[in-house]
Short mmCIF file of C-alpha atoms and ligand atoms in Angstrom, two decimals:
data_model
loop_
_atom_site.label_atom_id
_atom_site.label_comp_id
_atom_site.label_asym_id
_atom_site.label_seq_id
_atom_site.Cartn_x
_atom_site.Cartn_y
_atom_site.Cartn_z
CA UNK A 1 -20.51 32.12 -0.53
CA UNK A 2 -22.55 30.15 2.04
CA UNK A 3 -21.30 26.91 3.58
CA UNK A 4 -24.19 25.11 1.67
CA UNK A 5 -23.06 26.46 -1.66
CA UNK A 6 -19.57 25.47 -1.07
CA UNK A 7 -20.64 21.95 -0.11
CA UNK A 8 -20.08 20.17 -3.46
CA UNK A 9 -16.75 21.64 -4.51
CA UNK A 10 -15.53 20.96 -0.73
CA UNK A 11 -16.14 17.27 -1.56
CA UNK A 12 -13.83 17.17 -4.41
CA UNK A 13 -11.13 19.37 -2.75
CA UNK A 14 -11.28 17.84 0.61
CA UNK A 15 -12.33 19.47 3.90
CA UNK A 16 -9.90 21.65 5.73
CA UNK A 17 -8.13 19.40 8.36
CA UNK A 18 -9.35 16.20 7.02
CA UNK A 19 -6.86 13.52 7.57
CA UNK A 20 -4.91 12.06 4.51
CA UNK A 21 -5.59 8.63 3.09
CA UNK A 22 -2.29 7.08 1.98
CA UNK A 23 -2.13 4.07 -0.37
CA UNK A 24 1.03 2.13 -0.99
CA UNK A 25 1.59 0.52 -4.19
CA UNK A 26 4.58 -1.48 -3.41
CA UNK A 27 5.34 -3.67 -6.35
CA UNK A 28 3.50 -3.08 -9.77
CA UNK A 29 3.96 -4.97 -12.90
CA UNK A 30 6.73 -3.08 -14.86
CA UNK A 31 10.12 -3.14 -12.66
CA UNK A 32 12.22 -6.11 -12.94
CA UNK A 33 13.46 -7.64 -9.36
CA UNK A 34 16.89 -8.10 -11.03
CA UNK A 35 17.12 -4.31 -11.63
CA UNK A 36 15.38 -3.42 -8.46
CA UNK A 37 16.49 -5.63 -5.51
CA UNK A 38 14.41 -3.76 -3.13
CA UNK A 39 11.12 -4.68 -4.87
CA UNK A 40 8.83 -6.74 -2.88
CA UNK A 41 8.01 -9.87 -5.05
CA UNK A 42 7.45 -12.87 -2.81
CA UNK A 43 4.64 -13.21 -0.30
CA UNK A 44 7.08 -12.88 2.62
CA UNK A 45 8.47 -9.67 1.16
CA UNK A 46 5.03 -8.34 0.51
CA UNK A 47 3.69 -9.04 3.99
CA UNK A 48 6.98 -7.53 5.52
CA UNK A 49 6.49 -4.48 3.31
CA UNK A 50 2.83 -4.16 4.28
CA UNK A 51 3.65 -4.25 7.91
CA UNK A 52 6.32 -1.46 7.46
CA UNK A 53 3.99 0.57 5.34
CA UNK A 54 1.18 0.27 7.79
CA UNK A 55 3.51 1.45 10.53
CA UNK A 56 4.67 4.30 8.46
CA UNK A 57 1.13 5.53 7.85
CA UNK A 58 -0.50 3.72 4.94
CA UNK A 59 -4.28 2.51 5.20
CA UNK A 60 -4.54 0.92 1.69
CA UNK A 61 -2.27 -1.51 -0.08
CA UNK A 62 -2.64 -1.53 -3.81
CA UNK A 63 -1.33 -5.14 -4.77
CA UNK A 64 0.15 -6.61 -7.79
CA UNK A 65 1.78 -10.27 -7.31
CA UNK A 66 4.66 -11.99 -8.97
CA UNK A 67 5.25 -15.77 -9.73
CA UNK A 68 8.05 -18.10 -8.45
CA UNK A 69 10.28 -16.39 -11.21
CA UNK A 70 9.39 -12.77 -10.01
CA UNK A 71 7.33 -12.15 -13.12
CA UNK A 72 3.84 -10.50 -12.94
CA UNK A 73 1.02 -12.82 -12.52
CA UNK A 74 -2.64 -12.91 -12.08
CA UNK A 75 -2.70 -16.58 -10.83
CA UNK A 76 -5.93 -16.87 -8.96
CA UNK A 77 -4.76 -19.15 -6.05
CA UNK A 78 -1.71 -16.90 -5.53
CA UNK A 79 -3.97 -13.92 -5.42
CA UNK A 80 -6.21 -15.48 -2.99
CA UNK A 81 -3.32 -16.59 -0.58
CA UNK A 82 -2.06 -13.13 -0.85
CA UNK A 83 -5.24 -11.52 0.17
CA UNK A 84 -5.50 -13.92 3.21
CA UNK A 85 -1.91 -13.24 4.18
CA UNK A 86 -2.22 -9.45 4.28
CA UNK A 87 -5.43 -9.71 6.02
CA UNK A 88 -3.81 -11.89 8.65
CA UNK A 89 -0.87 -9.72 9.17
CA UNK A 90 -2.15 -6.05 8.95
CA UNK A 91 -5.43 -4.14 8.95
CA UNK A 92 -4.67 -2.42 5.69
CA UNK A 93 -7.37 -2.34 3.11
CA UNK A 94 -6.37 -4.90 0.59
CA UNK A 95 -6.97 -3.33 -3.04
CA UNK A 96 -6.04 -5.92 -5.78
CA UNK A 97 -5.01 -4.44 -9.12
CA UNK A 98 -7.25 -5.52 -11.99
CA UNK A 99 -5.06 -3.75 -14.41
CA UNK A 100 -2.25 -6.40 -14.04
CA UNK A 101 0.33 -6.09 -16.81
CA UNK A 102 -0.39 -4.73 -20.22
CA UNK A 103 -0.05 -8.29 -21.64
CA UNK A 104 -2.90 -9.79 -19.27
CA UNK A 105 -6.14 -10.86 -20.95
CA UNK A 106 -9.49 -9.29 -19.92
CA UNK A 107 -10.70 -12.62 -18.68
CA UNK A 108 -7.83 -13.05 -16.21
CA UNK A 109 -8.30 -9.26 -15.11
CA UNK A 110 -11.77 -9.93 -14.47
CA UNK A 111 -11.13 -13.18 -12.39
CA UNK A 112 -8.94 -11.11 -9.88
CA UNK A 113 -12.28 -10.29 -8.14
CA UNK A 114 -12.87 -13.94 -7.22
CA UNK A 115 -9.88 -13.68 -4.76
CA UNK A 116 -12.09 -11.74 -2.54
CA UNK A 117 -10.40 -8.40 -2.13
CA UNK A 118 -11.72 -5.64 -0.15
CA UNK A 119 -11.37 -3.30 -3.10
CA UNK A 120 -9.80 -3.04 -6.47
CA UNK A 121 -8.62 -0.77 -8.95
CA UNK A 122 -10.69 0.06 -12.11
CA UNK A 123 -9.12 2.02 -14.85
CA UNK A 124 -11.55 4.14 -16.88
CA UNK A 125 -10.08 3.99 -20.20
CA UNK A 126 -7.45 2.83 -22.62
CA UNK A 127 -4.04 4.75 -22.52
CA UNK A 128 -0.77 4.71 -24.42
CA UNK A 129 1.75 3.36 -21.64
CA UNK A 130 5.26 4.00 -22.70
CA UNK A 131 5.64 1.94 -25.76
CA UNK A 132 2.71 -0.22 -24.90
CA UNK A 133 -0.97 0.19 -24.67
CA UNK A 134 -2.94 -0.44 -21.49
CA UNK A 135 -6.25 -1.68 -22.77
CA UNK A 136 -9.71 -0.65 -20.93
CA UNK A 137 -12.31 -0.57 -23.59
CA UNK A 138 -15.69 0.34 -22.56
CA UNK A 139 -17.12 -3.12 -22.66
CA UNK A 140 -14.45 -4.40 -20.37
CA UNK A 141 -14.75 -1.50 -17.94
CA UNK A 142 -18.62 -2.02 -17.68
CA UNK A 143 -18.24 -5.74 -17.21
CA UNK A 144 -15.72 -5.22 -14.58
CA UNK A 145 -17.69 -2.54 -12.67
CA UNK A 146 -20.87 -4.63 -12.64
CA UNK A 147 -18.82 -7.39 -11.17
CA UNK A 148 -17.60 -5.26 -8.53
CA UNK A 149 -21.11 -4.22 -7.70
CA UNK A 150 -22.36 -7.71 -7.65
CA UNK A 151 -19.48 -9.02 -5.29
CA UNK A 152 -19.37 -5.82 -3.13
CA UNK A 153 -15.87 -5.06 -4.05
CA UNK A 154 -15.08 -1.33 -3.62
CA UNK A 155 -13.71 -0.02 -6.71
CA UNK A 156 -10.94 2.89 -6.83
CA UNK A 157 -11.37 4.67 -10.26
CA UNK A 158 -7.90 4.96 -11.92
CA UNK A 159 -7.75 8.05 -14.02
CA UNK A 160 -4.88 8.57 -16.51
CA UNK A 161 -6.12 10.92 -18.68
CA UNK A 162 -8.89 13.48 -19.15
CA UNK A 163 -10.98 11.09 -21.35
CA UNK A 164 -11.10 8.65 -18.36
CA UNK A 165 -12.79 11.22 -16.41
CA UNK A 166 -15.59 11.55 -18.98
CA UNK A 167 -15.85 7.72 -19.04
CA UNK A 168 -16.21 7.75 -15.24
CA UNK A 169 -19.23 10.06 -15.45
CA UNK A 170 -20.79 7.80 -17.97
CA UNK A 171 -20.21 4.71 -15.97
CA UNK A 172 -21.71 6.00 -13.01
CA UNK A 173 -24.80 7.49 -14.95
CA UNK A 174 -25.48 4.19 -16.92
CA UNK A 175 -24.61 1.85 -14.26
CA UNK A 176 -25.06 3.49 -10.83
CA UNK A 177 -22.94 3.94 -7.88
CA UNK A 178 -20.19 1.55 -6.62
CA UNK A 179 -20.38 -0.89 -3.80
CA UNK A 180 -19.80 1.05 -0.58
CA UNK A 181 -21.71 3.92 -2.11
CA UNK A 182 -18.85 6.33 -2.42
CA UNK A 183 -16.79 7.42 -5.25
CA UNK A 184 -13.08 7.40 -4.90
CA UNK A 185 -10.69 8.22 -7.80
CA UNK A 186 -6.95 8.01 -8.22
CA UNK A 187 -5.35 10.53 -10.72
CA UNK A 188 -2.35 8.45 -12.21
CA UNK A 189 -0.24 11.38 -13.47
CA UNK A 190 3.00 11.41 -15.68
CA UNK A 191 2.66 8.15 -17.43
CA UNK A 192 4.15 8.58 -20.92
CA UNK A 193 0.94 8.76 -22.89
CA UNK A 194 -1.34 10.06 -20.06
CA UNK A 195 -1.73 13.44 -18.44
CA UNK A 196 1.25 15.11 -17.25
CA UNK A 197 2.18 15.22 -13.59
CA UNK A 198 2.11 18.70 -12.53
CA UNK A 199 -0.09 21.04 -10.30
CA UNK A 200 -1.94 22.86 -13.17
CA UNK A 201 -3.17 19.54 -14.63
CA UNK A 202 -4.19 18.17 -11.29
CA UNK A 203 -6.27 21.17 -10.42
CA UNK A 204 -7.86 20.84 -13.67
CA UNK A 205 -8.49 17.14 -13.40
CA UNK A 206 -9.95 17.50 -9.85
CA UNK A 207 -12.42 20.09 -10.95
CA UNK A 208 -13.80 17.65 -13.43
CA UNK A 209 -14.56 14.82 -11.14
CA UNK A 210 -18.03 13.76 -10.22
CA UNK A 211 -19.30 16.06 -7.20
CA UNK A 212 -18.97 14.36 -3.99
CA UNK A 213 -15.92 12.24 -5.07
CA UNK A 214 -12.82 12.03 -3.18
CA UNK A 215 -9.60 11.42 -4.76
CA UNK A 216 -5.90 10.83 -4.52
CA UNK A 217 -3.03 11.35 -6.77
CA UNK A 218 0.15 9.43 -7.81
CA UNK A 219 2.95 10.95 -9.91
CA UNK A 220 5.00 8.34 -11.89
CA UNK A 221 8.78 8.51 -11.73
CA UNK A 222 10.17 12.06 -11.36
CA UNK A 223 6.54 13.57 -11.22
CA UNK A 224 6.05 11.68 -7.77
CA UNK A 225 7.24 14.56 -5.50
CA UNK A 226 5.38 17.55 -7.42
CA UNK A 227 2.23 15.50 -7.62
CA UNK A 228 2.51 14.61 -3.88
CA UNK A 229 2.78 18.28 -2.74
CA UNK A 230 0.06 19.37 -5.48
CA UNK A 231 -2.46 16.96 -4.05
CA UNK A 232 -1.80 17.85 -0.52
CA UNK A 233 -2.32 21.64 -1.34
CA UNK A 234 -5.46 20.76 -3.26
CA UNK A 235 -6.99 18.69 -0.55
CA UNK A 236 -6.45 15.35 -1.92
CA UNK A 237 -5.09 11.94 -0.63
CA UNK A 238 -1.84 10.24 -1.65
CA UNK A 239 -0.64 7.11 -3.38
CA UNK A 240 3.14 6.36 -3.33
CA UNK A 241 5.30 3.23 -3.86
CA UNK A 242 7.74 1.31 -5.73
CA UNK A 243 5.07 0.73 -8.48
CA UNK A 244 5.25 4.25 -9.31
CA UNK A 245 8.71 5.42 -8.60
CA UNK A 246 12.05 3.46 -7.95
CA UNK A 247 14.07 6.59 -7.33
CA UNK A 248 13.73 8.52 -3.98
CA UNK A 249 15.66 11.54 -5.17
CA UNK A 250 18.01 12.31 -8.17
CA UNK A 251 20.62 9.47 -8.37
CA UNK A 252 19.26 7.84 -5.10
CA UNK A 253 17.21 4.66 -5.52
CA UNK A 254 14.37 3.71 -3.34
CA UNK A 255 15.47 1.44 -0.39
CA UNK A 256 11.96 0.17 0.40
CA UNK A 257 8.30 1.23 0.12
CA UNK A 258 8.25 2.36 3.79
CA UNK A 259 10.56 5.31 3.21
CA UNK A 260 8.09 6.65 0.41
CA UNK A 261 5.30 6.22 2.96
CA UNK A 262 7.25 7.91 5.65
CA UNK A 263 7.91 10.97 3.41
CA UNK A 264 4.19 11.16 2.46
CA UNK A 265 2.98 10.75 6.13
CA UNK A 266 5.47 13.54 6.91
CA UNK A 267 4.38 15.83 4.12
CA UNK A 268 0.74 15.27 5.16
CA UNK A 269 1.48 16.27 8.85
CA UNK A 270 3.33 19.39 7.85
CA UNK A 271 0.20 20.03 5.67
CA UNK A 272 -1.81 19.67 8.87
CA UNK A 273 -3.54 16.78 7.49
CA UNK A 274 -1.93 13.78 9.17
CA UNK A 275 -2.22 10.05 7.65
CA UNK A 276 -5.54 8.43 8.49
CA UNK A 277 -5.72 4.81 10.06
CA UNK A 278 -6.95 1.96 7.96
CA UNK A 279 -10.46 2.18 10.24
CA UNK A 280 -10.87 5.73 9.05
CA UNK A 281 -10.13 5.04 5.52
CA UNK A 282 -12.77 2.16 5.65
CA UNK A 283 -15.39 4.67 7.01
CA UNK A 284 -14.33 7.23 4.16
CA UNK A 285 -14.42 4.69 1.29
CA UNK A 286 -17.37 2.40 2.55
CA UNK A 287 -15.13 -0.74 2.62
CA UNK A 288 -16.39 -3.40 5.31
CA UNK A 289 -13.86 -4.94 7.44
CA UNK A 290 -13.71 -8.75 6.32
CA UNK A 291 -11.12 -10.04 8.96
N1 KMH B 1 0.45 -2.18 -14.68
C1 KMH B 1 -0.23 -1.27 -15.57
C2 KMH B 1 -0.47 -1.80 -16.96
C3 KMH B 1 -3.79 -0.95 -12.01
O1 KMH B 1 -3.03 -1.58 -11.18
O2 KMH B 1 -5.12 -1.20 -11.97
C4 KMH B 1 -1.75 -0.96 -14.87
C5 KMH B 1 -1.75 -0.67 -13.57
C6 KMH B 1 -3.09 -0.20 -13.26
O3 KMH B 1 -0.95 -0.86 -12.71
ZN1 ZN B 2 -1.17 -0.98 -10.35
#
């Protein structure tokens, strides 16, 4: 095979030796602070976590915030304050969650973009989510995507199942390319109700992504470590954090997000694909520096 002929597949599987983009998802909307004391829920805790994770090798932070009672919120003033605080204290790419919690309304989820983040998550379809349903119907997806394009917020396409990959192809075909000009996806694996978190599923999912797309993967719960190694082996990038797992190893709770990032960065180095800096990540994803 010529290098030319291999080009498109290579874009999906990563170039040999390419550095690894590590995203940290430190909080999420599902864990209770009372059950997981190490979860960062205040702005101070989030900023401290962000600095530690930057030091450990993260380039992107995927942000959910909590209210004064440590409950998930999409309060716009709080989100805006959070974006500013993270920008002031780190050079991480600030990616706000538009998924929120399963109870959040579509209008509140759309309004997240008004907080002025660098980037946002954009889930490409509805999925069973444990005993709940994470709703992302086509009309909401298209409205959210059009708003990212209008505001220049770079989306990361969250793919929980194979149907989401089909919806991503349709989204790009009907509405055109994203802000930043580059398609980056995150395979969210191992959610009860979504695709399983294992190497065979990961390889199949990657082969179905749009040509030229880059991708990261995250494994929920006990799938976090196998998915991490499968993603590195398949040339992908990584998302880790306490949104996705609160257990470092069997019977050993996570003590903080930084140790998850450290483990990811160590594995990436062993795979000869060390963690990339936020500046390199901005280049890869087409995210301008708003600081
Ligand atoms: N909390 C989940 C219901 C996202 O951040 O965009 C949705 C989620 C996805 O976490
Ligand atoms: Zn999230």
